[in-house]
mmCIF file of C-alpha atoms in Angstrom:
data_model
loop_
_atom_site.group_PDB
_atom_site.id
_atom_site.type_symbol
_atom_site.label_atom_id
_atom_site.label_comp_id
_atom_site.label_asym_id
_atom_site.label_seq_id
_atom_site.Cartn_x
_atom_site.Cartn_y
_atom_site.Cartn_z
ATOM 1 C CA UNK A 1 63.664 37.951 -41.228
ATOM 2 C CA UNK A 2 64.805 39.018 -37.784
ATOM 3 C CA UNK A 3 64.410 42.711 -37.130
ATOM 4 C CA UNK A 4 65.923 44.367 -34.109
ATOM 5 C CA UNK A 5 65.035 47.917 -35.011
ATOM 6 C CA UNK A 6 61.540 48.071 -33.529
ATOM 7 C CA UNK A 7 61.443 51.891 -33.407
ATOM 8 C CA UNK A 8 61.244 51.915 -37.196
ATOM 9 C CA UNK A 9 58.282 49.534 -37.196
ATOM 10 C CA UNK A 10 56.305 51.391 -34.555
ATOM 11 C CA UNK A 11 57.441 54.940 -35.242
ATOM 12 C CA UNK A 12 54.589 57.408 -35.266
ATOM 13 C CA UNK A 13 53.901 59.699 -38.186
ATOM 14 C CA UNK A 14 54.532 62.608 -35.820
ATOM 15 C CA UNK A 15 58.106 61.426 -35.179
ATOM 16 C CA UNK A 16 58.751 60.882 -38.886
ATOM 17 C CA UNK A 17 57.470 64.349 -39.777
ATOM 18 C CA UNK A 18 59.582 65.857 -36.982
ATOM 19 C CA UNK A 19 62.732 64.373 -38.480
ATOM 20 C CA UNK A 20 61.777 65.479 -41.989
ATOM 21 C CA UNK A 21 61.216 69.010 -40.672
ATOM 22 C CA UNK A 22 64.593 68.935 -38.929
ATOM 23 C CA UNK A 23 66.379 67.763 -42.092
ATOM 24 C CA UNK A 24 64.861 70.433 -44.306
ATOM 25 C CA UNK A 25 65.324 73.377 -41.929
ATOM 26 C CA UNK A 26 69.123 73.452 -42.179
ATOM 27 C CA UNK A 27 71.168 75.715 -44.416
ATOM 28 C CA UNK A 28 74.495 74.104 -43.598
ATOM 29 C CA UNK A 29 75.902 70.817 -44.913
ATOM 30 C CA UNK A 30 77.336 69.757 -41.545
ATOM 31 C CA UNK A 31 74.039 70.286 -39.740
ATOM 32 C CA UNK A 32 72.214 68.526 -42.554
ATOM 33 C CA UNK A 33 74.515 65.497 -42.164
ATOM 34 C CA UNK A 34 73.857 65.451 -38.427
ATOM 35 C CA UNK A 35 70.098 65.604 -38.797
ATOM 36 C CA UNK A 36 70.089 62.794 -41.370
ATOM 37 C CA UNK A 37 72.246 60.648 -39.107
ATOM 38 C CA UNK A 38 69.900 61.295 -36.163
ATOM 39 C CA UNK A 39 66.851 60.433 -38.278
ATOM 40 C CA UNK A 40 68.316 57.153 -39.546
ATOM 41 C CA UNK A 41 69.562 56.136 -36.135
ATOM 42 C CA UNK A 42 66.212 56.680 -34.454
ATOM 43 C CA UNK A 43 63.808 55.683 -37.207
ATOM 44 C CA UNK A 44 65.776 52.630 -38.348
ATOM 45 C CA UNK A 45 67.243 51.731 -34.954
ATOM 46 C CA UNK A 46 70.813 51.625 -36.303
ATOM 47 C CA UNK A 47 73.739 51.103 -33.927
ATOM 48 C CA UNK A 48 76.132 53.236 -36.022
ATOM 49 C CA UNK A 49 75.646 55.673 -38.866
ATOM 50 C CA UNK A 50 78.406 57.315 -40.885
ATOM 51 C CA UNK A 51 78.406 59.912 -43.624
ATOM 52 C CA UNK A 52 81.430 59.603 -45.898
ATOM 53 C CA UNK A 53 82.391 62.273 -48.411
ATOM 54 C CA UNK A 54 83.568 60.984 -51.807
ATOM 55 C CA UNK A 55 86.027 62.876 -53.977
ATOM 56 C CA UNK A 56 87.931 62.137 -57.160
ATOM 57 C CA UNK A 57 91.697 62.569 -57.247
ATOM 58 C CA UNK A 58 93.756 61.773 -60.336
ATOM 59 C CA UNK A 59 90.980 59.600 -61.707
ATOM 60 C CA UNK A 60 90.423 57.572 -58.524
ATOM 61 C CA UNK A 61 87.630 57.891 -55.967
ATOM 62 C CA UNK A 62 88.510 58.387 -52.298
ATOM 63 C CA UNK A 63 86.365 58.394 -49.150
ATOM 64 C CA UNK A 64 86.735 60.427 -45.975
ATOM 65 C CA UNK A 65 84.538 60.400 -42.855
ATOM 66 C CA UNK A 66 82.429 63.551 -42.632
ATOM 67 C CA UNK A 67 80.166 62.774 -39.645
ATOM 68 C CA UNK A 68 79.201 59.783 -37.543
ATOM 69 C CA UNK A 69 77.365 58.651 -34.443
ATOM 70 C CA UNK A 70 76.848 55.445 -32.499
ATOM 71 C CA UNK A 71 74.724 54.429 -29.540
ATOM 72 C CA UNK A 72 76.343 51.177 -28.430
ATOM 73 C CA UNK A 73 77.183 52.767 -25.094
ATOM 74 C CA UNK A 74 74.477 55.381 -25.014
ATOM 75 C CA UNK A 75 76.822 58.064 -26.325
ATOM 76 C CA UNK A 76 77.127 59.934 -29.574
ATOM 77 C CA UNK A 77 79.760 61.980 -31.315
ATOM 78 C CA UNK A 78 79.574 63.842 -34.562
ATOM 79 C CA UNK A 79 83.101 63.619 -35.910
ATOM 80 C CA UNK A 80 85.906 61.083 -35.872
ATOM 81 C CA UNK A 81 88.994 62.233 -33.974
ATOM 82 C CA UNK A 82 90.617 65.186 -35.741
ATOM 83 C CA UNK A 83 93.916 64.252 -37.358
ATOM 84 C CA UNK A 84 96.246 66.599 -39.215
ATOM 85 C CA UNK A 85 96.945 63.947 -41.834
ATOM 86 C CA UNK A 86 94.487 63.105 -44.576
ATOM 87 C CA UNK A 87 92.011 60.429 -43.512
ATOM 88 C CA UNK A 88 90.964 59.543 -47.023
ATOM 89 C CA UNK A 89 90.788 55.918 -48.085
ATOM 90 C CA UNK A 90 90.549 54.591 -51.651
ATOM 91 C CA UNK A 91 87.062 53.455 -52.581
ATOM 92 C CA UNK A 92 88.589 50.190 -53.795
ATOM 93 C CA UNK A 93 89.267 49.302 -50.138
ATOM 94 C CA UNK A 94 85.497 48.837 -49.764
ATOM 95 C CA UNK A 95 84.756 46.181 -52.429
ATOM 96 C CA UNK A 96 80.991 45.976 -51.912
ATOM 97 C CA UNK A 97 80.591 49.730 -52.122
ATOM 98 C CA UNK A 98 83.012 50.016 -55.044
ATOM 99 C CA UNK A 99 80.974 47.453 -57.005
ATOM 100 C CA UNK A 100 77.782 49.294 -56.092
ATOM 101 C CA UNK A 101 79.189 52.591 -57.409
ATOM 102 C CA UNK A 102 80.593 50.984 -60.554
ATOM 103 C CA UNK A 103 77.196 49.453 -61.335
ATOM 104 C CA UNK A 104 75.439 52.716 -60.384
ATOM 105 C CA UNK A 105 73.276 50.964 -57.809
ATOM 106 C CA UNK A 106 71.651 52.716 -54.853
ATOM 107 C CA UNK A 107 72.425 50.150 -52.161
ATOM 108 C CA UNK A 108 74.984 47.518 -51.191
ATOM 109 C CA UNK A 109 74.975 45.064 -48.277
ATOM 110 C CA UNK A 110 77.965 43.701 -46.412
ATOM 111 C CA UNK A 111 78.390 41.411 -43.427
ATOM 112 C CA UNK A 112 81.108 42.688 -41.095
ATOM 113 C CA UNK A 113 83.772 40.646 -39.328
ATOM 114 C CA UNK A 114 81.689 40.651 -36.132
ATOM 115 C CA UNK A 115 78.524 39.632 -37.928
ATOM 116 C CA UNK A 116 77.125 43.171 -38.177
ATOM 117 C CA UNK A 117 74.905 44.040 -41.079
ATOM 118 C CA UNK A 118 76.303 47.001 -43.020
ATOM 119 C CA UNK A 119 74.347 48.988 -45.569
ATOM 120 C CA UNK A 120 76.179 51.215 -48.055
ATOM 121 C CA UNK A 121 73.974 53.889 -49.628
ATOM 122 C CA UNK A 122 75.681 56.157 -52.192
ATOM 123 C CA UNK A 123 74.140 59.602 -52.597
ATOM 124 C CA UNK A 124 74.310 60.586 -56.253
ATOM 125 C CA UNK A 125 74.546 63.999 -57.853
ATOM 126 C CA UNK A 126 73.756 63.418 -61.537
ATOM 127 C CA UNK A 127 76.092 60.518 -62.418
ATOM 128 C CA UNK A 128 78.607 61.243 -59.659
ATOM 129 C CA UNK A 129 78.615 59.777 -56.111
ATOM 130 C CA UNK A 130 79.010 62.843 -53.910
ATOM 131 C CA UNK A 131 78.890 61.022 -50.563
ATOM 132 C CA UNK A 132 77.824 57.744 -48.984
ATOM 133 C CA UNK A 133 75.843 56.807 -45.894
ATOM 134 C CA UNK A 134 77.005 53.714 -44.000
ATOM 135 C CA UNK A 135 74.499 52.117 -41.601
ATOM 136 C CA UNK A 136 75.575 49.397 -39.173
ATOM 137 C CA UNK A 137 73.287 47.161 -37.118
ATOM 138 C CA UNK A 138 73.521 43.839 -35.330
ATOM 139 C CA UNK A 139 70.436 42.428 -37.068
ATOM 140 C CA UNK A 140 69.139 42.531 -40.649
ATOM 141 C CA UNK A 141 66.691 45.237 -41.671
ATOM 142 C CA UNK A 142 63.097 44.608 -42.644
ATOM 143 C CA UNK A 143 61.751 45.825 -45.962
ATOM 144 C CA UNK A 144 59.814 48.513 -44.111
ATOM 145 C CA UNK A 145 63.006 49.842 -42.561
ATOM 146 C CA UNK A 146 64.762 49.787 -45.935
ATOM 147 C CA UNK A 147 61.903 51.726 -47.509
ATOM 148 C CA UNK A 148 62.099 54.309 -44.731
ATOM 149 C CA UNK A 149 65.861 54.667 -45.146
ATOM 150 C CA UNK A 150 65.425 55.112 -48.906
ATOM 151 C CA UNK A 151 62.889 57.862 -48.238
ATOM 152 C CA UNK A 152 65.205 59.689 -45.840
ATOM 153 C CA UNK A 153 68.080 59.412 -48.329
ATOM 154 C CA UNK A 154 65.865 60.817 -51.074
ATOM 155 C CA UNK A 155 65.079 63.906 -48.996
ATOM 156 C CA UNK A 156 68.761 64.187 -48.045
ATOM 157 C CA UNK A 157 69.906 64.014 -51.678
ATOM 158 C CA UNK A 158 67.397 66.612 -52.855
ATOM 159 C CA UNK A 159 68.282 69.012 -50.063
ATOM 160 C CA UNK A 160 72.021 68.526 -50.660
ATOM 161 C CA UNK A 161 71.464 69.622 -54.241
ATOM 162 C CA UNK A 162 69.518 72.695 -53.103
ATOM 163 C CA UNK A 163 72.287 73.674 -50.675
ATOM 164 C CA UNK A 164 74.934 73.121 -53.329
ATOM 165 C CA UNK A 165 73.116 75.445 -55.687
ATOM 166 C CA UNK A 166 73.169 78.294 -53.164
ATOM 167 C CA UNK A 167 76.386 77.586 -51.246
ATOM 168 C CA UNK A 168 78.840 76.065 -53.711
ATOM 169 C CA UNK A 169 81.008 77.682 -56.328
ATOM 170 C CA UNK A 170 79.642 76.448 -59.650
ATOM 171 C CA UNK A 171 83.068 75.810 -61.204
ATOM 172 C CA UNK A 172 85.055 74.133 -58.408
ATOM 173 C CA UNK A 173 82.338 72.786 -56.103
ATOM 174 C CA UNK A 174 83.996 74.472 -53.104
ATOM 175 C CA UNK A 175 82.056 76.615 -50.647
ATOM 176 C CA UNK A 176 81.452 80.117 -51.990
ATOM 177 C CA UNK A 177 82.268 83.480 -50.449
ATOM 178 C CA UNK A 178 78.818 84.125 -48.985
ATOM 179 C CA UNK A 179 79.043 81.021 -46.763
ATOM 180 C CA UNK A 180 82.287 82.186 -45.153
ATOM 181 C CA UNK A 181 80.890 84.377 -42.361
ATOM 182 C CA UNK A 182 78.731 81.671 -40.807
ATOM 183 C CA UNK A 183 81.479 79.059 -40.971
ATOM 184 C CA UNK A 184 84.007 81.521 -39.560
ATOM 185 C CA UNK A 185 81.738 82.407 -36.612
ATOM 186 C CA UNK A 186 81.292 78.724 -35.798
ATOM 187 C CA UNK A 187 85.028 78.102 -35.854
ATOM 188 C CA UNK A 188 85.861 81.244 -33.920
ATOM 189 C CA UNK A 189 83.509 80.181 -31.131
ATOM 190 C CA UNK A 190 85.716 77.112 -30.660
ATOM 191 C CA UNK A 191 88.746 79.258 -29.758
ATOM 192 C CA UNK A 192 87.484 80.350 -26.330
ATOM 193 C CA UNK A 193 89.386 78.731 -23.481
ATOM 194 C CA UNK A 194 87.278 77.190 -20.669
ATOM 195 C CA UNK A 195 87.090 79.290 -17.526
ATOM 196 C CA UNK A 196 87.287 82.651 -19.269
ATOM 197 C CA UNK A 197 84.391 85.071 -18.780
ATOM 198 C CA UNK A 198 83.455 84.892 -22.458
ATOM 199 C CA UNK A 199 83.517 81.110 -22.722
ATOM 200 C CA UNK A 200 80.025 79.906 -23.731
ATOM 201 C CA UNK A 201 78.957 76.670 -22.103
ATOM 202 C CA UNK A 202 78.063 74.739 -25.295
ATOM 203 C CA UNK A 203 81.497 75.328 -26.818
ATOM 204 C CA UNK A 204 83.674 74.160 -23.936
ATOM 205 C CA UNK A 205 83.863 70.674 -25.348
ATOM 206 C CA UNK A 206 85.782 72.040 -28.363
ATOM 207 C CA UNK A 207 88.827 73.195 -26.416
ATOM 208 C CA UNK A 208 91.744 70.808 -26.909
ATOM 209 C CA UNK A 209 94.725 72.182 -25.031
ATOM 210 C CA UNK A 210 97.260 73.672 -27.434
ATOM 211 C CA UNK A 211 95.111 73.012 -30.506
ATOM 212 C CA UNK A 212 93.860 76.126 -32.237
ATOM 213 C CA UNK A 213 91.748 77.166 -35.206
ATOM 214 C CA UNK A 214 93.509 78.543 -38.299
ATOM 215 C CA UNK A 215 92.810 80.534 -41.421
ATOM 216 C CA UNK A 216 94.894 80.273 -44.582
ATOM 217 C CA UNK A 217 94.714 82.292 -47.799
ATOM 218 C CA UNK A 218 95.917 80.667 -51.040
ATOM 219 C CA UNK A 219 96.789 82.392 -54.306
ATOM 220 C CA UNK A 220 97.867 80.666 -57.530
ATOM 221 C CA UNK A 221 101.204 82.045 -58.682
ATOM 222 C CA UNK A 222 101.241 83.754 -62.099
ATOM 223 C CA UNK A 223 97.694 82.633 -62.849
ATOM 224 C CA UNK A 224 97.198 85.487 -65.333
ATOM 225 C CA UNK A 225 99.957 83.985 -67.460
ATOM 226 C CA UNK A 226 97.997 80.729 -67.670
ATOM 227 C CA UNK A 227 94.906 82.515 -68.963
ATOM 228 C CA UNK A 228 96.920 84.697 -71.354
ATOM 229 C CA UNK A 229 99.053 81.889 -72.757
ATOM 230 C CA UNK A 230 96.662 78.924 -72.779
ATOM 231 C CA UNK A 231 93.194 80.503 -72.605
ATOM 232 C CA UNK A 232 90.448 80.599 -70.019
ATOM 233 C CA UNK A 233 89.350 77.000 -70.570
ATOM 234 C CA UNK A 234 92.739 75.773 -69.381
ATOM 235 C CA UNK A 235 92.619 78.359 -66.607
ATOM 236 C CA UNK A 236 89.305 76.894 -65.448
ATOM 237 C CA UNK A 237 90.811 73.403 -65.534
ATOM 238 C CA UNK A 238 93.656 74.596 -63.294
ATOM 239 C CA UNK A 239 91.129 76.005 -60.809
ATOM 240 C CA UNK A 240 89.242 72.711 -60.755
ATOM 241 C CA UNK A 241 92.436 70.694 -60.210
ATOM 242 C CA UNK A 242 93.584 73.068 -57.453
ATOM 243 C CA UNK A 243 90.190 72.633 -55.776
ATOM 244 C CA UNK A 244 90.614 68.837 -55.939
ATOM 245 C CA UNK A 245 94.078 69.111 -54.385
ATOM 246 C CA UNK A 246 92.674 71.311 -51.626
ATOM 247 C CA UNK A 247 89.995 68.747 -50.819
ATOM 248 C CA UNK A 248 92.446 65.847 -50.732
ATOM 249 C CA UNK A 249 95.107 67.749 -48.768
ATOM 250 C CA UNK A 250 92.843 68.787 -45.889
ATOM 251 C CA UNK A 251 90.393 66.967 -43.647
ATOM 252 C CA UNK A 252 86.659 66.711 -44.210
ATOM 253 C CA UNK A 253 86.002 68.818 -41.089
ATOM 254 C CA UNK A 254 88.075 71.703 -42.475
ATOM 255 C CA UNK A 255 86.244 74.241 -44.619
ATOM 256 C CA UNK A 256 87.530 75.326 -48.031
ATOM 257 C CA UNK A 257 86.225 78.352 -49.950
ATOM 258 C CA UNK A 258 86.767 79.872 -53.336
ATOM 259 C CA UNK A 259 86.737 83.610 -52.797
ATOM 260 C CA UNK A 260 86.813 84.421 -56.497
ATOM 261 C CA UNK A 261 89.374 84.324 -59.273
ATOM 262 C CA UNK A 262 92.419 82.349 -58.170
ATOM 263 C CA UNK A 263 92.025 83.016 -54.417
ATOM 264 C CA UNK A 264 91.008 80.356 -51.907
ATOM 265 C CA UNK A 265 90.548 80.390 -48.130
ATOM 266 C CA UNK A 266 90.837 77.438 -45.727
ATOM 267 C CA UNK A 267 89.443 77.248 -42.191
ATOM 268 C CA UNK A 268 91.571 74.616 -40.463
ATOM 269 C CA UNK A 269 90.135 73.370 -37.181
ATOM 270 C CA UNK A 270 91.698 71.901 -34.023
ATOM 271 C CA UNK A 271 95.378 71.760 -34.943
ATOM 272 C CA UNK A 272 98.593 72.572 -33.122
ATOM 273 C CA UNK A 273 100.931 75.107 -34.760
ATOM 274 C CA UNK A 274 103.086 72.258 -36.057
ATOM 275 C CA UNK A 275 100.071 70.385 -37.425
ATOM 276 C CA UNK A 276 98.712 73.511 -39.108
ATOM 277 C CA UNK A 277 102.045 74.177 -40.794
ATOM 278 C CA UNK A 278 102.313 70.547 -41.902
ATOM 279 C CA UNK A 279 98.812 70.588 -43.410
ATOM 280 C CA UNK A 280 99.282 73.860 -45.292
ATOM 281 C CA UNK A 281 102.769 72.949 -46.476
ATOM 282 C CA UNK A 282 101.530 69.522 -47.600
ATOM 283 C CA UNK A 283 98.998 71.220 -49.849
ATOM 284 C CA UNK A 284 101.614 73.591 -51.309
ATOM 285 C CA UNK A 285 103.911 70.635 -52.027
ATOM 286 C CA UNK A 286 101.069 68.608 -53.560
ATOM 287 C CA UNK A 287 100.420 71.442 -56.011
ATOM 288 C CA UNK A 288 104.113 71.853 -56.836
ATOM 289 C CA UNK A 289 104.535 68.160 -57.685
ATOM 290 C CA UNK A 290 101.240 67.800 -59.576
ATOM 291 C CA UNK A 291 101.359 67.707 -63.373
ATOM 292 C CA UNK A 292 98.788 70.024 -64.941
ATOM 293 C CA UNK A 293 97.909 68.832 -68.468
ATOM 294 C CA UNK A 294 99.237 71.057 -71.259
ATOM 295 C CA UNK A 295 100.608 73.528 -68.725
ATOM 296 C CA UNK A 296 103.073 71.543 -66.625
ATOM 297 C CA UNK A 297 103.918 72.935 -63.203
ATOM 298 C CA UNK A 298 101.771 75.322 -61.208
ATOM 299 C CA UNK A 299 102.702 76.683 -57.780
ATOM 300 C CA UNK A 300 100.803 78.467 -55.031
ATOM 301 C CA UNK A 301 101.678 80.925 -52.287
ATOM 302 C CA UNK A 302 100.029 80.612 -48.878
ATOM 303 C CA UNK A 303 99.683 82.916 -45.883
ATOM 304 C CA UNK A 304 98.099 81.687 -42.675
ATOM 305 C CA UNK A 305 97.383 82.753 -39.103
ATOM 306 C CA UNK A 306 95.582 81.427 -36.055
ATOM 307 C CA UNK A 307 92.038 82.563 -35.283
ATOM 308 C CA UNK A 308 91.698 84.582 -32.105
ATOM 309 C CA UNK A 309 88.356 84.935 -30.367
ATOM 310 C CA UNK A 310 88.518 88.724 -29.964
ATOM 311 C CA UNK A 311 89.485 89.595 -33.538
ATOM 312 C CA UNK A 312 87.114 90.344 -36.401
ATOM 313 C CA UNK A 313 87.068 88.259 -39.601
ATOM 314 C CA UNK A 314 88.442 91.263 -41.513
ATOM 315 C CA UNK A 315 91.405 91.545 -39.131
ATOM 316 C CA UNK A 316 92.225 87.833 -39.267
ATOM 317 C CA UNK A 317 91.862 87.749 -43.040
ATOM 318 C CA UNK A 318 94.108 90.812 -43.168
ATOM 319 C CA UNK A 319 96.834 89.053 -41.158
ATOM 320 C CA UNK A 320 96.729 85.991 -43.417
ATOM 321 C CA UNK A 321 96.750 88.273 -46.449
ATOM 322 C CA UNK A 322 99.852 90.096 -45.154
ATOM 323 C CA UNK A 323 101.615 86.736 -44.851
ATOM 324 C CA UNK A 324 100.442 85.821 -48.362
ATOM 325 C CA UNK A 325 101.709 89.109 -49.780
ATOM 326 C CA UNK A 326 105.095 88.511 -48.132
ATOM 327 C CA UNK A 327 105.245 85.041 -49.699
ATOM 328 C CA UNK A 328 104.421 86.408 -53.149
ATOM 329 C CA UNK A 329 106.939 89.243 -52.959
ATOM 330 C CA UNK A 330 109.739 87.013 -51.650
ATOM 331 C CA UNK A 331 109.884 84.302 -54.280
ATOM 332 C CA UNK A 332 106.383 82.772 -54.346
ATOM 333 C CA UNK A 333 105.742 79.009 -53.974
ATOM 334 C CA UNK A 334 106.077 79.165 -50.201
ATOM 335 C CA UNK A 335 104.057 79.097 -46.996
ATOM 336 C CA UNK A 336 104.301 81.988 -44.529
ATOM 337 C CA UNK A 337 102.941 82.207 -40.980
ATOM 338 C CA UNK A 338 101.846 85.698 -39.958
ATOM 339 C CA UNK A 339 102.939 85.441 -36.308
ATOM 340 C CA UNK A 340 106.418 84.253 -37.288
ATOM 341 C CA UNK A 341 106.776 87.117 -39.763
ATOM 342 C CA UNK A 342 105.565 89.572 -37.119
ATOM 343 C CA UNK A 343 108.018 88.245 -34.531
ATOM 344 C CA UNK A 344 110.906 88.677 -36.996
ATOM 345 C CA UNK A 345 109.777 92.168 -37.924
ATOM 346 C CA UNK A 346 109.116 91.177 -41.539
ATOM 347 C CA UNK A 347 105.553 92.524 -41.343
ATOM 348 C CA UNK A 348 103.977 95.242 -39.247
ATOM 349 C CA UNK A 349 100.647 95.247 -37.458
ATOM 350 C CA UNK A 350 98.193 97.331 -39.440
ATOM 351 C CA UNK A 351 94.812 98.748 -38.520
ATOM 352 C CA UNK A 352 92.095 96.694 -40.194
ATOM 353 C CA UNK A 353 89.611 98.378 -42.473
ATOM 354 C CA UNK A 354 86.366 97.242 -44.020
ATOM 355 C CA UNK A 355 87.949 95.530 -46.966
ATOM 356 C CA UNK A 356 90.623 92.912 -47.514
ATOM 357 C CA UNK A 357 92.582 92.925 -50.740
ATOM 358 C CA UNK A 358 94.097 89.715 -52.088
ATOM 359 C CA UNK A 359 97.250 89.763 -54.178
#
């Protein structure tokens, strides 16, 4: 069997241990994805590596790119181009992978249109595929390389589960409240315009003209009525379905949190004002048109604002919460932008305090 990926054959134990140390030192899913990609690319000599997130929506599995890199031209990037529209693709569009998942296998092989050798490696959480690693190379892999990849994926899967236990809401699977501050700081650092005195060198690559970072607060309308009329089990099912709609309405690079109860927060990255409005409004519409078993229609109210580099998280959350409160007191089932409300005089600037109340 021809094997192009010589680094995997001759890789020293020191290099392998270095990558294992790098994988297990992270406390963030994005950084974990990046370190796994780097390990596979170097140790297995792959030309491209992708991490795809897998989510279920209305009984069907969908895939979205979460991180990727390639070295065909000596360059690497960590995310596909940001698009305001959903980038999800049905799993059925990838027949080899779909068959692999259906048969609960750990690996599938495919030959691409250009003769590349593609490995699909689902990463399972219990009986559910939570994500998939795609590895592309111009030559087949040796058994030694496959064994090494399996080992890396085993460490990746175990560490994903550990992170999920500490960072994910147990009911919905969304990020929990305690992970918000770190994610917010990362996104806020991307708002600094190049050339300003406070612009840090490593973040200049994030600036994309009129694209900004956004924060949205979501509240389920009349959620107490659901619990009172149908019981908490149906209320929990509504929360789970809302979480699924959030994940399918936004991109994999956006961050979605359950703050507790029926309140959710979205960090929407690199979007123009029009794109941000389209994304948030798409989610609201998706909820409105979704049928919730036994209950029927559920609606949500949304308030959102752009993230400014000089404002504290409490202040920005407060602005989004003001827009949310306006939406809920003016008919519900609508999306309100804080800056537009402020410009019309519908809300007033308030001094932020140490606590944000959600309505």
